[in-house]
Coordinates of C-alpha atoms and ligand atoms in Angstrom, one line a residue:
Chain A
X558 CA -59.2 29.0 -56.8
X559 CA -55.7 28.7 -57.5
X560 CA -54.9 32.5 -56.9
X561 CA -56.9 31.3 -53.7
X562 CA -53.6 29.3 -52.9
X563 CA -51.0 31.3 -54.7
X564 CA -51.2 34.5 -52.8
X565 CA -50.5 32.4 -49.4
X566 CA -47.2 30.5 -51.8
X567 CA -46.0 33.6 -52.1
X568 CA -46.1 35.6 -48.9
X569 CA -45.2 32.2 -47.7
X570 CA -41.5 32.8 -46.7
X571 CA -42.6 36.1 -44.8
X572 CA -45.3 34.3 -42.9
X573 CA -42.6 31.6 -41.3
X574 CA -40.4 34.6 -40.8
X575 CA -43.6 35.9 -38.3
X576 CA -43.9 32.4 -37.1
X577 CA -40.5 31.7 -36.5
X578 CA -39.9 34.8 -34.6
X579 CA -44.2 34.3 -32.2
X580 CA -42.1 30.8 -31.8
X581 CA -38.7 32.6 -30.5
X582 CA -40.9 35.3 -28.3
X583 CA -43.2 32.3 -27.4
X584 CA -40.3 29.9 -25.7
X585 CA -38.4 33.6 -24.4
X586 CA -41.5 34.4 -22.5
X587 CA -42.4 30.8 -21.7
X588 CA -39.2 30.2 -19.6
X589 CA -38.7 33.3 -18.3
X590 CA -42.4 33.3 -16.8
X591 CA -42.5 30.1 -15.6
X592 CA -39.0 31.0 -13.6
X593 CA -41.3 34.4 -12.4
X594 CA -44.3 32.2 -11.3
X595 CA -41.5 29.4 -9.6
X596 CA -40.3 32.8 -7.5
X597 CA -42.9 34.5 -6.6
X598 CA -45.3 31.0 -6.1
X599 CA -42.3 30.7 -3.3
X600 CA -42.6 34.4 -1.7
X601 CA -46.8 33.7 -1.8
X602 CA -46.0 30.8 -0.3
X603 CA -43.5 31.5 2.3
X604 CA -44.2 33.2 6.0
X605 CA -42.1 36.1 5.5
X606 CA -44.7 38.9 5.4
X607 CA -42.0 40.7 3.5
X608 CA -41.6 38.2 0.8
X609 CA -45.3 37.2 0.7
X610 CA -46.7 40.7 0.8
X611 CA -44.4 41.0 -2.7
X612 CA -45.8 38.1 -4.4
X613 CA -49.2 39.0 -3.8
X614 CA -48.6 42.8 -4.9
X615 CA -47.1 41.3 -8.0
X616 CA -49.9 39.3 -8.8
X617 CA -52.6 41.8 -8.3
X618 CA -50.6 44.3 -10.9
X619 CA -49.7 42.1 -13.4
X620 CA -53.2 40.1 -13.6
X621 CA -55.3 43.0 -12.9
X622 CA -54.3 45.1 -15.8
X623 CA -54.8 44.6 -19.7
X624 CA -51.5 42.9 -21.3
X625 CA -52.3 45.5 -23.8
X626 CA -52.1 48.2 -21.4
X627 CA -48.9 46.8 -19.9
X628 CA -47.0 46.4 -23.1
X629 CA -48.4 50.3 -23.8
X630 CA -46.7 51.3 -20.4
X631 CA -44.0 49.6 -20.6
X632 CA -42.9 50.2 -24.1
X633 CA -43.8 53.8 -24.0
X634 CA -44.5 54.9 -20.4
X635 CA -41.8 54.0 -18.6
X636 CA -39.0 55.2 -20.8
X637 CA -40.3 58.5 -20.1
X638 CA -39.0 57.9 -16.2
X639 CA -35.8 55.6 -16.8
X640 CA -34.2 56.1 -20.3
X641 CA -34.5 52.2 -21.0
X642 CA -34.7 53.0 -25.2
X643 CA -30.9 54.0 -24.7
X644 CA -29.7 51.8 -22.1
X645 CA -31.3 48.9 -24.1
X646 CA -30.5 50.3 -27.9
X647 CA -31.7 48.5 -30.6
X648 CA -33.3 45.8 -28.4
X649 CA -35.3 47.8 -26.6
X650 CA -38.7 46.8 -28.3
X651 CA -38.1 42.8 -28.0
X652 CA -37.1 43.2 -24.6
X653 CA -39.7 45.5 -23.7
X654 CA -42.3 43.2 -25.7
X655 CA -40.4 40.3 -23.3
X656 CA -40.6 41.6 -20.2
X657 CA -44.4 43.1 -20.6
X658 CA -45.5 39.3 -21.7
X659 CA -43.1 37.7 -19.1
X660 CA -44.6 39.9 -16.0
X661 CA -48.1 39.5 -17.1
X662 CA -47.9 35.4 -17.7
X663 CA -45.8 35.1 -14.9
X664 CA -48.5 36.4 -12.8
X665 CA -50.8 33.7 -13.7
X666 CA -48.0 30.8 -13.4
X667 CA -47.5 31.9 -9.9
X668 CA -50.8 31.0 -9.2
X669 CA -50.7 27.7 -11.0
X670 CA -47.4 26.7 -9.5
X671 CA -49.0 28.0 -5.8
X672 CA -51.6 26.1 -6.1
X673 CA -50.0 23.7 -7.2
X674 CA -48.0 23.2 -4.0
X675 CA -50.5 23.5 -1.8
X676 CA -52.9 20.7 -3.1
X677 CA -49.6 18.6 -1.6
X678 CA -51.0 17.6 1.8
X679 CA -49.3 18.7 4.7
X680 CA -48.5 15.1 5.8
X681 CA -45.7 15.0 2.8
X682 CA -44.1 18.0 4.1
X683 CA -44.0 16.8 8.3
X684 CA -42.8 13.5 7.2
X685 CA -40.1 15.5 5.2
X686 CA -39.3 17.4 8.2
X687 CA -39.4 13.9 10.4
X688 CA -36.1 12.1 8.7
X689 CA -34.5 15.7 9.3
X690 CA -35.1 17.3 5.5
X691 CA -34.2 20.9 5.5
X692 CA -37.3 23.3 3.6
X693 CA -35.5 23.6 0.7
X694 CA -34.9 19.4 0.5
X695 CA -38.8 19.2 1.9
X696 CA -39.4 22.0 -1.7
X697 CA -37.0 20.2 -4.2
X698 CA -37.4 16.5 -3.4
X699 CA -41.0 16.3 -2.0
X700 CA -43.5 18.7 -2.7
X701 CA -42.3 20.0 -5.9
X702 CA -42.0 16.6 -7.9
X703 CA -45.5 16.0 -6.4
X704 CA -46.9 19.4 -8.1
X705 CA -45.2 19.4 -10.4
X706 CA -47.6 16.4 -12.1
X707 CA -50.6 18.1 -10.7
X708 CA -49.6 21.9 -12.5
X709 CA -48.7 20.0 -16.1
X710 CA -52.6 20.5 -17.6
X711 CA -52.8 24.0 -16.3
X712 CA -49.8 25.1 -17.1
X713 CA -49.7 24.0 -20.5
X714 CA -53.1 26.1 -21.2
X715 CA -50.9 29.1 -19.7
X716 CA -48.5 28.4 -22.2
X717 CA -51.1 28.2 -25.3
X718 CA -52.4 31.6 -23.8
X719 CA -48.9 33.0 -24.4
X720 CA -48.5 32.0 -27.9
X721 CA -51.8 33.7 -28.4
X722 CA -50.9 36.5 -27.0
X723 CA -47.6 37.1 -28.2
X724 CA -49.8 38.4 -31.8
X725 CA -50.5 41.8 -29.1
X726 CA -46.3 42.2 -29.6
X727 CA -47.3 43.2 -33.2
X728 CA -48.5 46.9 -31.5
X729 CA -45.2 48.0 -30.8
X730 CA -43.9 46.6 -34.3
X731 CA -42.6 43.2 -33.7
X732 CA -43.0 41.3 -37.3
X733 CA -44.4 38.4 -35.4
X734 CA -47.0 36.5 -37.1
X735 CA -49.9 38.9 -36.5
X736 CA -48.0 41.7 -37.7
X737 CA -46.8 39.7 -41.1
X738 CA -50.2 39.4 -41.6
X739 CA -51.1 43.0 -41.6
X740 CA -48.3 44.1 -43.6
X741 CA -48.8 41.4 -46.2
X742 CA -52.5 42.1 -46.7
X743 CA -51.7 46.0 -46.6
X744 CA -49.9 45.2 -49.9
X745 CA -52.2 42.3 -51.3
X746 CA -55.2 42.9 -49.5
X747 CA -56.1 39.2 -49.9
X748 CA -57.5 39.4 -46.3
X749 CA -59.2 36.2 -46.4
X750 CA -56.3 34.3 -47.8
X751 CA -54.0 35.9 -45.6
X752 CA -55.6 35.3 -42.2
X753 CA -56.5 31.8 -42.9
X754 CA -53.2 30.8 -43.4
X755 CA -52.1 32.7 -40.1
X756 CA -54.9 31.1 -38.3
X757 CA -53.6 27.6 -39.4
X758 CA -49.7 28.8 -38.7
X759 CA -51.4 29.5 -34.5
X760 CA -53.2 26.7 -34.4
X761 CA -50.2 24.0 -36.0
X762 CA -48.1 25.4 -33.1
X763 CA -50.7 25.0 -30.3
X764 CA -51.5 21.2 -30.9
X765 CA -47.6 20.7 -31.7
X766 CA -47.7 22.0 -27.8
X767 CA -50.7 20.4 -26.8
X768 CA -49.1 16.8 -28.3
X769 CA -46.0 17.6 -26.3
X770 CA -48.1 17.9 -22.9
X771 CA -50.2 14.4 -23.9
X772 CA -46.9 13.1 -24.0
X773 CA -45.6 15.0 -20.6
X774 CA -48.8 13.7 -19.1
X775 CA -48.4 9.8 -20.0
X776 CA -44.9 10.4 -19.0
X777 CA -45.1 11.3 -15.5
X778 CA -48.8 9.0 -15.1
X779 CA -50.2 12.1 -14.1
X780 CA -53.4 10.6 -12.5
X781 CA -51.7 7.7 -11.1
X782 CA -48.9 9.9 -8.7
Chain B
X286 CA -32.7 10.4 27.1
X287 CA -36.1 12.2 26.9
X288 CA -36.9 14.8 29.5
X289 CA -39.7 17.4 29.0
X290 CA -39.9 20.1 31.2
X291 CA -43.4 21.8 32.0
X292 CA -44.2 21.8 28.2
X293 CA -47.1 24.3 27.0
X294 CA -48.3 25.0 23.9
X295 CA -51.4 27.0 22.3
X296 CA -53.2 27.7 19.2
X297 CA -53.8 31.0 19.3
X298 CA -56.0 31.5 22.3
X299 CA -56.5 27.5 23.0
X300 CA -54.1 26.3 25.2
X301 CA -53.4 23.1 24.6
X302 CA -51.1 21.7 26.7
X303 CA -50.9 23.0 29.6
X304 CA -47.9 22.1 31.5
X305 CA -46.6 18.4 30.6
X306 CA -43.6 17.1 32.2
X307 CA -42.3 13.7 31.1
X308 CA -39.2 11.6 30.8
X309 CA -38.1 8.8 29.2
X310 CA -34.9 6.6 29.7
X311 CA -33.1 4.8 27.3
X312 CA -34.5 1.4 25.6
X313 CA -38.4 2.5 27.5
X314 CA -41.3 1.9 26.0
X315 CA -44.1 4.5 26.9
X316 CA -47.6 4.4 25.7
X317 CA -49.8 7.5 26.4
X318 CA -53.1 7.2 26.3
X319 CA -55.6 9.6 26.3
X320 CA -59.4 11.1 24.9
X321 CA -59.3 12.6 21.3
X322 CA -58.3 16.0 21.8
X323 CA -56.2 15.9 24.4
X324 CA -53.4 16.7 23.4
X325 CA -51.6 14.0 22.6
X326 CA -50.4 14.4 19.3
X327 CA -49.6 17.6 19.7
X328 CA -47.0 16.6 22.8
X329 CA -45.6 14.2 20.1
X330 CA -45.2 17.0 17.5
X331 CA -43.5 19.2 20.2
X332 CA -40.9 16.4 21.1
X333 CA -39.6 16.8 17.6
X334 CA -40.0 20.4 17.2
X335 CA -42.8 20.0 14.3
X336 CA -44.6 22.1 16.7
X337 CA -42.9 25.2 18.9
X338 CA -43.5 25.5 22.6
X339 CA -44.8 28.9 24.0
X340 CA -42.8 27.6 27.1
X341 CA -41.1 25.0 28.7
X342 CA -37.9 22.9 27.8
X343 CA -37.3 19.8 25.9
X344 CA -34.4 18.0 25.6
X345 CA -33.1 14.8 24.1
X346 CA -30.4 13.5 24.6
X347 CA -29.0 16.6 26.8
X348 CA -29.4 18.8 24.1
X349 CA -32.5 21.4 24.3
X350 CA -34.6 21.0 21.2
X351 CA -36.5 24.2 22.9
X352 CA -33.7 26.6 22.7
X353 CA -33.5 29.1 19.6
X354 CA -30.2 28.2 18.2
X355 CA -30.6 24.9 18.2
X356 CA -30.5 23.1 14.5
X357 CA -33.8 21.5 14.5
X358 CA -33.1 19.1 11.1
X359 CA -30.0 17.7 13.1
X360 CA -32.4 16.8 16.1
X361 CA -35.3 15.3 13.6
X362 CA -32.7 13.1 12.5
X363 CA -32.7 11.0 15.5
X364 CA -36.2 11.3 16.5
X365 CA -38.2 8.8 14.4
X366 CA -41.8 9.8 13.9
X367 CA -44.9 7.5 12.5
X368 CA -47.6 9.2 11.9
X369 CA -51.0 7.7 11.9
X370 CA -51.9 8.5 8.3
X371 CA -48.1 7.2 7.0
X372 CA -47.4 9.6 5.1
X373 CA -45.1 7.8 2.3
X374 CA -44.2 10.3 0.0
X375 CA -46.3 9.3 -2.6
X376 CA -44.1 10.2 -5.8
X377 CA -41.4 8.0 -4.4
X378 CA -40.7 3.8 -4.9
X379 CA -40.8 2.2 -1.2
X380 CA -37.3 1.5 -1.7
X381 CA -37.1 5.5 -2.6
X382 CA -38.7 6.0 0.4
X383 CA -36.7 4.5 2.6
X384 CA -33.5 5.8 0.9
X385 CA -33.8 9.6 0.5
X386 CA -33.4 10.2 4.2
X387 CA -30.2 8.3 4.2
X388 CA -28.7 9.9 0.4
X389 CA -30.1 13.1 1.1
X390 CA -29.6 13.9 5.0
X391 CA -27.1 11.6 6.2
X392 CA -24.8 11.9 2.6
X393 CA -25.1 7.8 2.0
X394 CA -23.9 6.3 -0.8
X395 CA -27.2 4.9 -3.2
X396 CA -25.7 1.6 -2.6
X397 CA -25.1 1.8 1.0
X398 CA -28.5 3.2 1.5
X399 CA -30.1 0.8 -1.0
X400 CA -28.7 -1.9 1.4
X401 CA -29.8 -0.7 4.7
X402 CA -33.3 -0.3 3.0
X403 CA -33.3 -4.1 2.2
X404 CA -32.5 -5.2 5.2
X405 CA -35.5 -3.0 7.2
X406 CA -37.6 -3.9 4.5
X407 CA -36.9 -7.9 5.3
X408 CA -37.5 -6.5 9.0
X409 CA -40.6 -5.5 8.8
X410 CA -41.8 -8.3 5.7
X411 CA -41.7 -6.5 2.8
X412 CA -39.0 -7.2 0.9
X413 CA -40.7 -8.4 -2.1
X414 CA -42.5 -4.2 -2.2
X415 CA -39.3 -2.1 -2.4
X416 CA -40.2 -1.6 -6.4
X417 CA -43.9 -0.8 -5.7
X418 CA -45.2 2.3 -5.2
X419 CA -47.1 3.3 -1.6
X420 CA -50.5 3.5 -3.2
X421 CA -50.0 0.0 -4.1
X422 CA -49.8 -1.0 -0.8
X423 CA -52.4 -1.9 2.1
X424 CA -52.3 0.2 5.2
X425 CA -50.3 -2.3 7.0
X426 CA -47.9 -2.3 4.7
X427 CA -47.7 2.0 4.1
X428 CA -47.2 2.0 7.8
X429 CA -44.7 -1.0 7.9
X430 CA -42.9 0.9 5.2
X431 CA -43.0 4.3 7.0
X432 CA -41.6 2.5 10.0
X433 CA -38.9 1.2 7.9
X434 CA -38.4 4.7 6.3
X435 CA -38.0 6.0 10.2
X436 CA -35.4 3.5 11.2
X437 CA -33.2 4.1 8.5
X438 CA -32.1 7.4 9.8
X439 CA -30.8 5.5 12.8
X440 CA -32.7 7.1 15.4
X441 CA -32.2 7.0 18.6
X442 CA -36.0 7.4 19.8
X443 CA -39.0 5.8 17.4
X444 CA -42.3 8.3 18.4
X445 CA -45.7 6.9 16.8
X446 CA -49.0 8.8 16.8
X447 CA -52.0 6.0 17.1
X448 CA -49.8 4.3 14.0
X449 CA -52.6 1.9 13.7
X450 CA -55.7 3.9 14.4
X451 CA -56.2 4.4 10.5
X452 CA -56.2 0.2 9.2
X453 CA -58.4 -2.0 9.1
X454 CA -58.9 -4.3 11.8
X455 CA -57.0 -7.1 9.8
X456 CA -53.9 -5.4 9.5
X457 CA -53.4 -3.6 13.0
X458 CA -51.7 -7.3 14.4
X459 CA -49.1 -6.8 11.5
X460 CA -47.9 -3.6 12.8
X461 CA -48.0 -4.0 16.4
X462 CA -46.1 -7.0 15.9
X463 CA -43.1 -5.0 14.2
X464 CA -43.3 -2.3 17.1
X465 CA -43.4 -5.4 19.3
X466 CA -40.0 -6.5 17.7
X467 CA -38.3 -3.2 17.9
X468 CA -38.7 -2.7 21.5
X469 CA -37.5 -6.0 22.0
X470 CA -34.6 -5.1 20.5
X471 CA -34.1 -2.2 22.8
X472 CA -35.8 0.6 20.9
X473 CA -36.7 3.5 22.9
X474 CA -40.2 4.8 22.1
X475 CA -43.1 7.2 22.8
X476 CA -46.0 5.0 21.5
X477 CA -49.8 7.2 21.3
X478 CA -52.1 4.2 21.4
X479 CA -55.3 3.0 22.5
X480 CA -54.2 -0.6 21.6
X481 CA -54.1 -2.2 25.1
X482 CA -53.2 -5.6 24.4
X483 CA -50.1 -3.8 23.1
X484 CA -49.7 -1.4 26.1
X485 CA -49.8 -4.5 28.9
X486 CA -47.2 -6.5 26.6
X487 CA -44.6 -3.9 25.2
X488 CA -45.5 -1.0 27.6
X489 CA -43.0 0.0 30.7
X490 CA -45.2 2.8 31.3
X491 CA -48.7 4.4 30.6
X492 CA -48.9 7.6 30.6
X493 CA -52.8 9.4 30.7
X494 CA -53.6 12.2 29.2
X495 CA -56.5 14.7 29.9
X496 CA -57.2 18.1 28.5
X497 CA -53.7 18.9 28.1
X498 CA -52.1 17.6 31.1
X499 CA -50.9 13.9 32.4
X500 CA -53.3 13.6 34.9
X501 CA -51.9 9.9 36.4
X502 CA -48.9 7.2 35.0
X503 CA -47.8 4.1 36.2
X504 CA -47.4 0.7 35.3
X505 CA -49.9 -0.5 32.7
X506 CA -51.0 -3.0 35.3
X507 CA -51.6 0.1 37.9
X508 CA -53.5 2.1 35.1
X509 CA -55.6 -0.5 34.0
X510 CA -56.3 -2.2 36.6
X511 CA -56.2 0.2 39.7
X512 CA -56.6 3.6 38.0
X513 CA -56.4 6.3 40.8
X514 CA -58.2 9.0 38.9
X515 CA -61.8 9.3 38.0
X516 CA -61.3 10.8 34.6
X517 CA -59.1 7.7 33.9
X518 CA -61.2 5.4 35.3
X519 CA -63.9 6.6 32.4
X520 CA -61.8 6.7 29.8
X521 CA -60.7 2.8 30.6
X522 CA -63.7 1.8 30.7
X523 CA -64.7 3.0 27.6
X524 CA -62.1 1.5 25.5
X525 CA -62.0 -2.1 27.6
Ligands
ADP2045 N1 -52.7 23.0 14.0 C1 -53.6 23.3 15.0 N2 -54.3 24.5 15.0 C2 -55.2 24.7 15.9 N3 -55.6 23.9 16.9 C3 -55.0 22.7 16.9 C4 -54.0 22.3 15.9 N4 -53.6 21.0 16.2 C5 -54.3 20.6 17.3 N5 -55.1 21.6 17.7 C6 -56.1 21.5 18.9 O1 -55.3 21.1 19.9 C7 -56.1 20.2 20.7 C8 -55.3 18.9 20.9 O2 -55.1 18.2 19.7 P1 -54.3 16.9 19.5 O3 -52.9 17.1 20.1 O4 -54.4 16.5 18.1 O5 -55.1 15.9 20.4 P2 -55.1 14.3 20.3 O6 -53.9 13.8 19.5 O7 -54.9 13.9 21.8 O8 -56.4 13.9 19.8 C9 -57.4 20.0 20.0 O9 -58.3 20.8 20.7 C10 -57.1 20.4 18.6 O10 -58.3 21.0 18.1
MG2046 MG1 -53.9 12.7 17.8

């Protein structure tokens, strides 16, 4: 039982290397996603069939296809068309690993956030408009401190799906967790030792998030306004 | 101070109103009255462009609301509107309320905004809410608040849409009796009512409205008690 233990002690500083860096892509892709979703909730949202036609064609693509196909194409489909591998040399495979995640998540957060904004009754948004509010007052003082509240629970599962999904960066190589896994056990080949301990790495960070939100959500009395 | 020209509006293919001309001097109190559907809120909307005309002119205070080019947020800062459901911005203290039109639009100091807030407040009794927040509050008191929040932009014309058809019975006197005050005080305002205690007392003139268009005004004494039309003549009846 003690080699059980001992094989996890010893790959232990390689498996908070993976962590560290499924932390680092997980927050990356967070933020830049939820900035994605805030922009294109906004063209969805907004009566410029230019803008909304653009949010919707976004969200069809980058919901409607595998992630895994997306980080495939992007990683090693597109630099067939635009030399990205050299403009981007050597960060080419976290940034493609970055923007594949980002695109797909932020596909999703648009819909949370749009949502989001429209469960705000219209009544908020006329009595904006009343005491002479401009749309982007009625949007940053109004209705988005409203949704705001409301998009906390479902945007925090969106954010759990990310972490999980950043372990599909460990296709095109990135020593996240996933991949520190593999490559430890293709030396060890203590698979059951190995995984366990990566399983309980995924699932400290998700309740460490999940905490956070319980926190976010007694905060801002989420039920109450 | 208010003139509408041969206003007409549709939704889609419904036309709505169809033709309505009114105006409105300075300190007048006009109550339009008028069957559900009619139109009347959606005249109300139009008089501070939360609704566009498909034709016809508005203008308040010589400016045309109706033309293209003009800044609609500088006009909806002196044209109050209370709207029958209040409409407090739920997320926001009463005291918030009342001061983000101020700090926000108008570029008021907190504390100068803050002060004006505690004076309407004391206006319309409610001092002792300004740290609650509106779902805390009766219906009366939400659509004393809102009131509140609409005076604080200085307006120069108050428009309410049945601001009382949404309370309970109880708290309708409370409200009408701060409308009452302000157009004692010389408040200009377009009051949509069915209250007619509150349209012989306060009222100059009642205007009715009937699919769309004013189909007779006058003196509330000459509406409700000598209606001319048949169509008002029902609809009197039925709310006496
Ligand atoms: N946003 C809208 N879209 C479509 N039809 C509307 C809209 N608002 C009002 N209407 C229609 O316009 C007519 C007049 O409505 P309204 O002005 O609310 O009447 P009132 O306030 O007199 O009850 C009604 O037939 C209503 O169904
Ligand atoms: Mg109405």
């Amino acid at each position: 039982m003690g080699g059980f233990f001992s094989v996890i002690w010893q790959n232990l500083p390689q498996l908070l290397y993976g962590a560290k860096l499924t932390l680092f892509f997980s927050v990356v892709v967070i933020i830049v996603a939820t900035i994605l979703g805030l922009i294109f909730a906004l063209f969805k949202i907004s009566h410029n069939p230019v803008f909304k036609k653009t949010g919707e064609v976004y969200v069809h693509i980058f919901r409607g296809l595998p992630l895994l196909v997306e980080i495939f194409y992007i990683y090693f489909a597109l630099p067939m068309i635009l030399p990205l591998h050299k403009w981007f040399d050597p960060y080419f495979t976290p940034i493609a690993g970055i923007l594949a995640l980002s695109l797909n998540e932020g596909a999703y957060i648009t819909e949370i956030i749009r949502a989001g904004i429209l469960s705000i009754g219209k009544g908020q948004t006329e009595a904006a408009y009343s005491i002479g509010m401009t749309k982007y007052q009625t949007m940053r003082y109004i209705i988005l401190p409203q949704a705001f509240k409301r998009m906390i629970p479902p945007l925090v599962n969106q954010f759990i799906q990310t972490i999980k999904d950043t372990s599909l960066l460990s296709v095109i190589s990135i020593s996240e967790l996933t991949r520190q896994g593999q490559i430890i056990i293709s030396t060890t080949f203590a698979s059951l030792q190995i995984w366990t301990a990566v399983a309980v790495i995924y699932l400290a960070m998700i309740f460490t998030l999940t905490g956070i939100s319980g926190y976010l959500e007694r905060r801002f009395k989420i039920d109450k306004r | 101070m208010i003139n509408a020209k041969n206003v007409k509006k549709s939704f889609g293919k419904n036309l709505v109103l169809k033709g309505v001309s009114l105006s409105v001097k300075p300190k007048e109190v006009v109550v339009i009255m008028g069957a559900s559907g009619s139109g009347k809120s959606t005249f109300l909307r139009c008089l501070n462009g939360l609704e566009k005309v498909y034709s016809g002119e508005i203008y308040i205070n010589n400016v045309e609301i109706t033309h293209n080019k003009t800044n609609l947020n500088l006009v909806r800062r002196e044209v109050g509107m209370v709207f029958q459901h209040f409409n407090l911005f739920a997320h926001l203290s009463v005291l918030d309320n009342i001061t983000i039109g101020p700090v926000k639009v108008l570029g008021k100091s907190k504390e100068e905004a803050e002060n004006i807030a505690m004076n309407l407040l004391k206006k319309v009794g409610l001092e002792e809410k300004a740290n609650n927040y509106p779902d805390e509050l009766s219906g009366g008191q939400q659509q004393r608040v809102a009131i509140a929040r609409a005076l604080a932009m200085n307006p120069i014309v108050m428009l309410f849409d049945e601001p009382t058809s949404a309370l309970d019975p109880e708290m309708v006197g409370e409200v009408l009796s701060v409308m009452r005050n302000l157009a004692k005080e010389g408040m200009t305002m377009i009051v949509v009512t069915h209250e007619m205690g509150f349209a012989r007392e306060v009222g100059d003139r009642v205007v009715f409205m009937d699919d769309g268009q004013i189909v007779e005004e006058g003196s509330p004494q000459e509406i409700f008690t000598y209606p001319k039309q048949e169509r008002t003549k029902a609809f009197i009846s039925k709310i006496l």
